[in-house]
PDB file of C-alpha atoms in Angstrom:
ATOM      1  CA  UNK A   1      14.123 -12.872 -21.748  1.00  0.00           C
ATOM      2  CA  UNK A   2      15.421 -11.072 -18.764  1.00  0.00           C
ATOM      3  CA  UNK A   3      12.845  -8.672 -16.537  1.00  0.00           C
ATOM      4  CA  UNK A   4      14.101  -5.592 -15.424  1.00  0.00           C
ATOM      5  CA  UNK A   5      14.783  -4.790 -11.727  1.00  0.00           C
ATOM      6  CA  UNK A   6      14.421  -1.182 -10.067  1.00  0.00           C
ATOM      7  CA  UNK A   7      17.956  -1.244  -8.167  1.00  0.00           C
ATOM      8  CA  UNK A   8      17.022  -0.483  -4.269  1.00  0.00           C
ATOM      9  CA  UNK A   9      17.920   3.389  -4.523  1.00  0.00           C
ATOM     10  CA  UNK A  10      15.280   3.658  -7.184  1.00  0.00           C
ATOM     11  CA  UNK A  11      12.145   1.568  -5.148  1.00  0.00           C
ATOM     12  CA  UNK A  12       9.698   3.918  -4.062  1.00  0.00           C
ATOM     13  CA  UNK A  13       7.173   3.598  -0.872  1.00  0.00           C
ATOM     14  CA  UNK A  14       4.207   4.552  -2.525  1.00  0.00           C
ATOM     15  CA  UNK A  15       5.169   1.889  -5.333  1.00  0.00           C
ATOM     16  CA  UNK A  16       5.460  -0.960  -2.660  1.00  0.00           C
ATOM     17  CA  UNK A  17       2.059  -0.317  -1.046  1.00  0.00           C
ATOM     18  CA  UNK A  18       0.541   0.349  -3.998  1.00  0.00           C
ATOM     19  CA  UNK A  19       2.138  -3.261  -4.908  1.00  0.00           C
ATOM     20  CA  UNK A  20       1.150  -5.030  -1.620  1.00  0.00           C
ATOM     21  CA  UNK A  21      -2.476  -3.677  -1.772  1.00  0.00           C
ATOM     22  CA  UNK A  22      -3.938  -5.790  -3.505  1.00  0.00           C
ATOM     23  CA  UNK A  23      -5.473  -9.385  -1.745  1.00  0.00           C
ATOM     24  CA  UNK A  24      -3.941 -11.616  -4.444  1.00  0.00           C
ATOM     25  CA  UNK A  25      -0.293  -9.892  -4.353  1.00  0.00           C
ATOM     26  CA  UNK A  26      -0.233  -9.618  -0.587  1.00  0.00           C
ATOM     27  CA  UNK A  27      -1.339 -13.042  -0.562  1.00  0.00           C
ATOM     28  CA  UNK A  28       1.519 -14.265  -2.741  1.00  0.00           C
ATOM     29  CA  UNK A  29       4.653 -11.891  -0.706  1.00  0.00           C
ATOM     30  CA  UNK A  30       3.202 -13.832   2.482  1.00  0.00           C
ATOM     31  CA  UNK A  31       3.977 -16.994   0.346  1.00  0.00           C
ATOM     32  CA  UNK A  32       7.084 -15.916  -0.878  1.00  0.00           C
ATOM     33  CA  UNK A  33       8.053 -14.636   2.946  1.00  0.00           C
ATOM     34  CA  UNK A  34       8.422 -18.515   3.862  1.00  0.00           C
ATOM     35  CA  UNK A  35      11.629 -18.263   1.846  1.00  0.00           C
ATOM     36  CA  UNK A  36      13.529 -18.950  -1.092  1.00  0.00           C
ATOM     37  CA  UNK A  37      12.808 -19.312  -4.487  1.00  0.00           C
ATOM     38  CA  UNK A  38       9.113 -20.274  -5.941  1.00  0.00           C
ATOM     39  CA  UNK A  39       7.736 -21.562  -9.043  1.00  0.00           C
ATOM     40  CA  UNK A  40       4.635 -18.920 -10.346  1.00  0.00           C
ATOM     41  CA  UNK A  41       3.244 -21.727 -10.773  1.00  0.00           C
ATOM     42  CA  UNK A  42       3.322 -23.568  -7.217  1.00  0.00           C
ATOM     43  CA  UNK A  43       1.836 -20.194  -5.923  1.00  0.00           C
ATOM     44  CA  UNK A  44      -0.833 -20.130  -8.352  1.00  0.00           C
ATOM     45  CA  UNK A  45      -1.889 -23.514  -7.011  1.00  0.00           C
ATOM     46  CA  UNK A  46      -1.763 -22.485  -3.479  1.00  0.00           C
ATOM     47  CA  UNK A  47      -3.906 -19.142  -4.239  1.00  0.00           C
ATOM     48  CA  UNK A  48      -6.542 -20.866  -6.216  1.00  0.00           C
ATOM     49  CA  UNK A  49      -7.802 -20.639  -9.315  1.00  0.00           C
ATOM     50  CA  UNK A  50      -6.784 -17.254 -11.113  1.00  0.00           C
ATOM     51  CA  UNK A  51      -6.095 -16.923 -14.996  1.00  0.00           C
ATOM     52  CA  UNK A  52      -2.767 -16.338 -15.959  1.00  0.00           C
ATOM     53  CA  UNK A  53      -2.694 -13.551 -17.461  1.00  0.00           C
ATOM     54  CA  UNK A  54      -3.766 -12.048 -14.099  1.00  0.00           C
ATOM     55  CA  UNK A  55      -1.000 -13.808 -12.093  1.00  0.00           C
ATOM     56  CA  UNK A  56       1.453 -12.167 -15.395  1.00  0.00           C
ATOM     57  CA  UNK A  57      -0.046  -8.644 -14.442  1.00  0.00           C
ATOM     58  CA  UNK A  58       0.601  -9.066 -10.603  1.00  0.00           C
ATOM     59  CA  UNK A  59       4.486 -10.436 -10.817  1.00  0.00           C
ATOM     60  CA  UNK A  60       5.312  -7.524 -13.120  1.00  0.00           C
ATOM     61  CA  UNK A  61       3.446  -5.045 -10.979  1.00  0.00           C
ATOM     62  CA  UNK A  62       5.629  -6.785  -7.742  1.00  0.00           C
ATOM     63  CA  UNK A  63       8.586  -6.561  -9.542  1.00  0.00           C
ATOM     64  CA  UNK A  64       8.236  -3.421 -11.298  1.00  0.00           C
ATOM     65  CA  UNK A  65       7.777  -2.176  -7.433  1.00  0.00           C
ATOM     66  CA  UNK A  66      10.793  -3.770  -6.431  1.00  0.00           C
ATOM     67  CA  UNK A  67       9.014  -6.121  -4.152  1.00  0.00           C
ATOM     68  CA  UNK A  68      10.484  -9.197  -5.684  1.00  0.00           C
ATOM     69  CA  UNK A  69      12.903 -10.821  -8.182  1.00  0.00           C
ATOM     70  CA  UNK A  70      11.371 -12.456 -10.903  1.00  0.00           C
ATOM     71  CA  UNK A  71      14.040 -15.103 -13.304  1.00  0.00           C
ATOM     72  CA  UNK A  72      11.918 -16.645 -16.543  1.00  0.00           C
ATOM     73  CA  UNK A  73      13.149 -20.397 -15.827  1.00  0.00           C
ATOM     74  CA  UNK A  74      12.010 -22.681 -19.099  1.00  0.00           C
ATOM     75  CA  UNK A  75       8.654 -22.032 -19.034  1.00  0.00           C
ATOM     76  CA  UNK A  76       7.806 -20.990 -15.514  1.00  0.00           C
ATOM     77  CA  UNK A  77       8.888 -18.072 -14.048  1.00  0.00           C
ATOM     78  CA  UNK A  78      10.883 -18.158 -10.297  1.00  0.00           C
ATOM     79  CA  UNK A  79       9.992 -15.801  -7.670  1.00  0.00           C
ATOM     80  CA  UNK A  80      12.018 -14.761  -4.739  1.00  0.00           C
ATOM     81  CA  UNK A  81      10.876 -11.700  -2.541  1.00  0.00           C
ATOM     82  CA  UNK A  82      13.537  -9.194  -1.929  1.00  0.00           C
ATOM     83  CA  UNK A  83      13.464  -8.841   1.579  1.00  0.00           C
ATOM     84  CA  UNK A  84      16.494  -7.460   2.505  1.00  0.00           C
ATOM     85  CA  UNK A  85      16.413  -4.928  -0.104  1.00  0.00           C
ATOM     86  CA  UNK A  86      13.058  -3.941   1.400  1.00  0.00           C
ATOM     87  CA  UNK A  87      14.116  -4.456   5.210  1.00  0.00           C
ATOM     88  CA  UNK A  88      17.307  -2.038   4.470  1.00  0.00           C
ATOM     89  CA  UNK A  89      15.628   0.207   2.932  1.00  0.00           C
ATOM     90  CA  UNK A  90      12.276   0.527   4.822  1.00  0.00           C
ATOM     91  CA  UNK A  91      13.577  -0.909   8.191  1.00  0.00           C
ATOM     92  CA  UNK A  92      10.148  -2.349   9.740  1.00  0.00           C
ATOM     93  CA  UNK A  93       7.416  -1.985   6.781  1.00  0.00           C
ATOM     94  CA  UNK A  94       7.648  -5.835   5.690  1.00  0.00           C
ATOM     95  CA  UNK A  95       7.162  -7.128   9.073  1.00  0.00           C
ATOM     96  CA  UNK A  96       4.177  -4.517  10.005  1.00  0.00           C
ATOM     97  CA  UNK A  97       2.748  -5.443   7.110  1.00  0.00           C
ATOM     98  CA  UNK A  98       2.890  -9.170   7.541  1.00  0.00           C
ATOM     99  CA  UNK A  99       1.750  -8.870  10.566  1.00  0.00           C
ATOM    100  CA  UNK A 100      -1.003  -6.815   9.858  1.00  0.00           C
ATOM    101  CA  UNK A 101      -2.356  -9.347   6.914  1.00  0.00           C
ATOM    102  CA  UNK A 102      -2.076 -12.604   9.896  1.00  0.00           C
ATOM    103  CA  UNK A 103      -4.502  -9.622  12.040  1.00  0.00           C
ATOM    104  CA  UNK A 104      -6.822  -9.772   9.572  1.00  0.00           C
ATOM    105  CA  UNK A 105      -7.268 -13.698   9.296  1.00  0.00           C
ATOM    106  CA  UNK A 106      -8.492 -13.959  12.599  1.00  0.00           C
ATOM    107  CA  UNK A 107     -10.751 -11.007  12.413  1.00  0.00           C
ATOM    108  CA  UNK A 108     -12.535 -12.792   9.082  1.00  0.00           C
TER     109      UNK A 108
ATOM    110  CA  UNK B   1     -24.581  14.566   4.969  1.00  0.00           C
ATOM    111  CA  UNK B   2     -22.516  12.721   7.322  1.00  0.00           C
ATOM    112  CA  UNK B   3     -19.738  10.083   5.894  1.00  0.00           C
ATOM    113  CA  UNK B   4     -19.472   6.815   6.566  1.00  0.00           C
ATOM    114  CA  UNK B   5     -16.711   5.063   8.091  1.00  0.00           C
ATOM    115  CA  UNK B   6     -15.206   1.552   8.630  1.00  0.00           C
ATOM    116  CA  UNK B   7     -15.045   0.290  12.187  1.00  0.00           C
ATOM    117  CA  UNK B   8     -11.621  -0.335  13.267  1.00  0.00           C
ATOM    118  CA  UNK B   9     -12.537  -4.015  13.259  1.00  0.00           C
ATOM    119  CA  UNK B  10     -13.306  -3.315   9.467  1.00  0.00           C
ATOM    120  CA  UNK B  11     -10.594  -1.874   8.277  1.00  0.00           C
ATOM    121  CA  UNK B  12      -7.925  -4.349   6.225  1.00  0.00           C
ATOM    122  CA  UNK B  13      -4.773  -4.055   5.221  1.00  0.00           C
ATOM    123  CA  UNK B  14      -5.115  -4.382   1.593  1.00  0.00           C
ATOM    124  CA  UNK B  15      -7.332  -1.760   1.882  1.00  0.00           C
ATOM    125  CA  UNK B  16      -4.698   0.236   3.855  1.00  0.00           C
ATOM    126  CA  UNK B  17      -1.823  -0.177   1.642  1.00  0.00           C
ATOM    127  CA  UNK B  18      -3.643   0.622  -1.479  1.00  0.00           C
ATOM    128  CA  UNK B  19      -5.417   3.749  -0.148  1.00  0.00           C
ATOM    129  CA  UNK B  20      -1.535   4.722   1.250  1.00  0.00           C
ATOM    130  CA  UNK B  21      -0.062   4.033  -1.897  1.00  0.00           C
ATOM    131  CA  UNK B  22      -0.526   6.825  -4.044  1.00  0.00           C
ATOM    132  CA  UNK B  23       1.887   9.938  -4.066  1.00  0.00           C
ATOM    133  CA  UNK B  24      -1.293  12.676  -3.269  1.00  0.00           C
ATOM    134  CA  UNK B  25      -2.306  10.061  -0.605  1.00  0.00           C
ATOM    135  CA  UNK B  26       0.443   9.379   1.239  1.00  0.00           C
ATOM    136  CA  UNK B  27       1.547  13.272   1.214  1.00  0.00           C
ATOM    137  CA  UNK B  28      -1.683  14.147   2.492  1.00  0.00           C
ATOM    138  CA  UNK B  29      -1.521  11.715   5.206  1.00  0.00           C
ATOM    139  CA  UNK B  30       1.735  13.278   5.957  1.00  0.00           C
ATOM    140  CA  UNK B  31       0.261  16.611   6.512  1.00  0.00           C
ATOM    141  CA  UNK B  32      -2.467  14.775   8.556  1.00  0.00           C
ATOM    142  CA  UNK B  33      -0.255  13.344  10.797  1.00  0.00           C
ATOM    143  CA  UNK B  34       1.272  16.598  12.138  1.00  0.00           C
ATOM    144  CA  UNK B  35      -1.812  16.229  14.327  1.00  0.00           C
ATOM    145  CA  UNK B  36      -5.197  17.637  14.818  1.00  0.00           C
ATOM    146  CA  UNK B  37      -7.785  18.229  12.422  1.00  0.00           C
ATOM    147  CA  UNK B  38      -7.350  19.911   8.889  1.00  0.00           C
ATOM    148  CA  UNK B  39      -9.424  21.600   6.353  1.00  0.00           C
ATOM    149  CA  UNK B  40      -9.415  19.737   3.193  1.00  0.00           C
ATOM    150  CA  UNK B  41      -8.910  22.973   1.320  1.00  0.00           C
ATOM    151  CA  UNK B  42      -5.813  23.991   3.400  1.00  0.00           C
ATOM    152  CA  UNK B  43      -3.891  20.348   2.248  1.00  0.00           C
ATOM    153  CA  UNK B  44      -4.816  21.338  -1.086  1.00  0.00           C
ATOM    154  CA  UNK B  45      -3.396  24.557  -0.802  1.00  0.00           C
ATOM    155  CA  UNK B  46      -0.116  22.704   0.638  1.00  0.00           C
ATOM    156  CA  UNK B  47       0.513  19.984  -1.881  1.00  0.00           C
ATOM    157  CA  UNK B  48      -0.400  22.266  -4.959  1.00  0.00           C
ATOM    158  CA  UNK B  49      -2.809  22.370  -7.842  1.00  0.00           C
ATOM    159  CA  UNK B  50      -4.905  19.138  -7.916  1.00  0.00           C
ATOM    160  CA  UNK B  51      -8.397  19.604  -9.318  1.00  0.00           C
ATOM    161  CA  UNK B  52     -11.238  19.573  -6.446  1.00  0.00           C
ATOM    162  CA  UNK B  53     -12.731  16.403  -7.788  1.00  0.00           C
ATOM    163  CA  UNK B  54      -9.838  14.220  -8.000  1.00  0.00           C
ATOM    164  CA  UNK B  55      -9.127  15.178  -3.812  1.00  0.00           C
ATOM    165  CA  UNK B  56     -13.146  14.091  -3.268  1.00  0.00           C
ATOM    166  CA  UNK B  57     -11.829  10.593  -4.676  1.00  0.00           C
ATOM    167  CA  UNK B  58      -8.766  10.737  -2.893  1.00  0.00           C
ATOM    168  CA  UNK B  59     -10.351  11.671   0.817  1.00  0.00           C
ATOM    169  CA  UNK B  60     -12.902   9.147   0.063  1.00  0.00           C
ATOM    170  CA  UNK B  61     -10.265   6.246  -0.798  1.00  0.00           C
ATOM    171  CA  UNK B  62      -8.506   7.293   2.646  1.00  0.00           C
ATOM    172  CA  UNK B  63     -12.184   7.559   4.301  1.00  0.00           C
ATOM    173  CA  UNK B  64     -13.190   4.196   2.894  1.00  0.00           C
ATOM    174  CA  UNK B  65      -9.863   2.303   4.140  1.00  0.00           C
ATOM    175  CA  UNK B  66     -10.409   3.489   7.545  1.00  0.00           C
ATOM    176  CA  UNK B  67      -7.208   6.215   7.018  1.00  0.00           C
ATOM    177  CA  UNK B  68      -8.962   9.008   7.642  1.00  0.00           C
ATOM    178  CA  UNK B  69     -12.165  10.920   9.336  1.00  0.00           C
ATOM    179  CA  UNK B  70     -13.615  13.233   6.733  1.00  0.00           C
ATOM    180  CA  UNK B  71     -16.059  15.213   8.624  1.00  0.00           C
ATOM    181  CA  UNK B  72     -18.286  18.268   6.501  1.00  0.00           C
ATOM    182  CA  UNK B  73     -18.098  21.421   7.683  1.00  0.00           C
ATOM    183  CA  UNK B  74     -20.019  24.185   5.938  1.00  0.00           C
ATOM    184  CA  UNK B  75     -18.927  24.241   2.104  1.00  0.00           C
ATOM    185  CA  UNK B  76     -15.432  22.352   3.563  1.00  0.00           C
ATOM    186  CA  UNK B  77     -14.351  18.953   5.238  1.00  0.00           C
ATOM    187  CA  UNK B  78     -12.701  18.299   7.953  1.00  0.00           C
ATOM    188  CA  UNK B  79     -10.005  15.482   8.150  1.00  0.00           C
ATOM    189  CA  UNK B  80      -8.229  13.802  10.766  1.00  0.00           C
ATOM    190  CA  UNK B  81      -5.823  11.021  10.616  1.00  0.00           C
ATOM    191  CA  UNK B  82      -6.763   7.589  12.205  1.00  0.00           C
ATOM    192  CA  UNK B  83      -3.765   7.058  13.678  1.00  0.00           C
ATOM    193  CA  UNK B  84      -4.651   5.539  17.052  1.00  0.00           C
ATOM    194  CA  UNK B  85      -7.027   3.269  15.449  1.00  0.00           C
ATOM    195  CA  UNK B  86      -4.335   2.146  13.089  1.00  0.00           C
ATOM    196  CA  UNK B  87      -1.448   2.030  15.116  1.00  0.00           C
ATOM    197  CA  UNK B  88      -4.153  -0.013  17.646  1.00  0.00           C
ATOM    198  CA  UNK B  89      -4.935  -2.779  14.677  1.00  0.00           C
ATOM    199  CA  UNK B  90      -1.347  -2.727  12.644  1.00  0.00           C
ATOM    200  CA  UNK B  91       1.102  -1.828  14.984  1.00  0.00           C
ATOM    201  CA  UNK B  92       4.025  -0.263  13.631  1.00  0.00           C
ATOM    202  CA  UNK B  93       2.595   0.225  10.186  1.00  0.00           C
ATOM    203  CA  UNK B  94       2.080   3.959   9.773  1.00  0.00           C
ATOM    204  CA  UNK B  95       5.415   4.706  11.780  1.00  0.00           C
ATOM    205  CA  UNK B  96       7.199   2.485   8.898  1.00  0.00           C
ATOM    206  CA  UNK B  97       5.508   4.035   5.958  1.00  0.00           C
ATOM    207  CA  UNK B  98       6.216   7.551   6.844  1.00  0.00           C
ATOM    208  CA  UNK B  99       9.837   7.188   7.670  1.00  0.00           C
ATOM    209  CA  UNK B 100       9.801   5.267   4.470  1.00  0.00           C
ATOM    210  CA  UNK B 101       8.321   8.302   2.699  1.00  0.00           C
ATOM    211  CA  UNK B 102      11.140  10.716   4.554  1.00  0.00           C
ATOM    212  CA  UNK B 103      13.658   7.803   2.844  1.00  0.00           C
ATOM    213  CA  UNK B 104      12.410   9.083  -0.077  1.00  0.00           C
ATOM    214  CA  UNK B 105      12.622  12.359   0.173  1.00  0.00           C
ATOM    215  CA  UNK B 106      16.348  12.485   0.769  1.00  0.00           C
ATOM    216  CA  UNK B 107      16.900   9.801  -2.247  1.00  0.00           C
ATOM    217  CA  UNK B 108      14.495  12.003  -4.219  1.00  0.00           C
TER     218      UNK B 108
END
């Protein structure tokens, strides 16, 4: 099976941060922003323990957004985040929001 | 009754992101960020028929994140966007979500 991609004419803003705010999706695009492609899997094991079905909900509510490409690969799923869609489209958004998330470590 | 509302030190990104991430949401803060302070019934009024109780849950969603001041005033609030406060603790954010939401609007 295939997932279906939002081409980058059809992401919408209030789609992405809708996407990226949430703790456990934010927490895997800051993942993903070290770059390339990831196993679900490897980032479930980084995150902590979280069922799933969870995890399932969040890469098709990433993807759906147009946040990232997801590839079914045996049975794992890769992950790549689709930064220069995102960066072309919403020049400066990625970056303030990375940057905001590594502000908020240090204030917790 | 007086609201309550995050310190800037309080305010997180998720939290951000989310509350910005809804089409009412984000057009309201886009009417907010014209400057000054606004009558919740006049952005009402501006972004069309939306039942009174479903903008109480949106100003208090913005209110909670730390978007906006929602101040009472007689049978009305008053709201004001927390822009230097934000642009203070995420620098870059808000000017990157609402050119992303002017994007949009031309792709629309």
């Amino acid at each position: 099976m295939r997932y279906r991609h939002p081409d980058p004419a059809q992401i919408r803003i209030d789609g992405v941060l809708s996407a990226l705010g949430h703790p456990v999706r934010l927490a895997s695009v800051r993942i993903l922003d070290g770059g390339g492609v990831h196993n679900c899997g490897d980032i479930v094991k980084i995150l902590g323990a979280t069922s799933k079905s969870t995890m399932t909900h969040h890469w098709r509510v990433l993807r759906e957004a147009g946040v990232i490409f997801q590839e079914p690969s045996g049975r794992e799923n890769l992950l790549r985040l689709r930064r220069p869609d995102l960066d072309t489209r919403y020049p400066g958004l990625l970056d303030a929001v990375l940057a905001g998330a590594a502000t908020d470590d240090v204030t917790d």
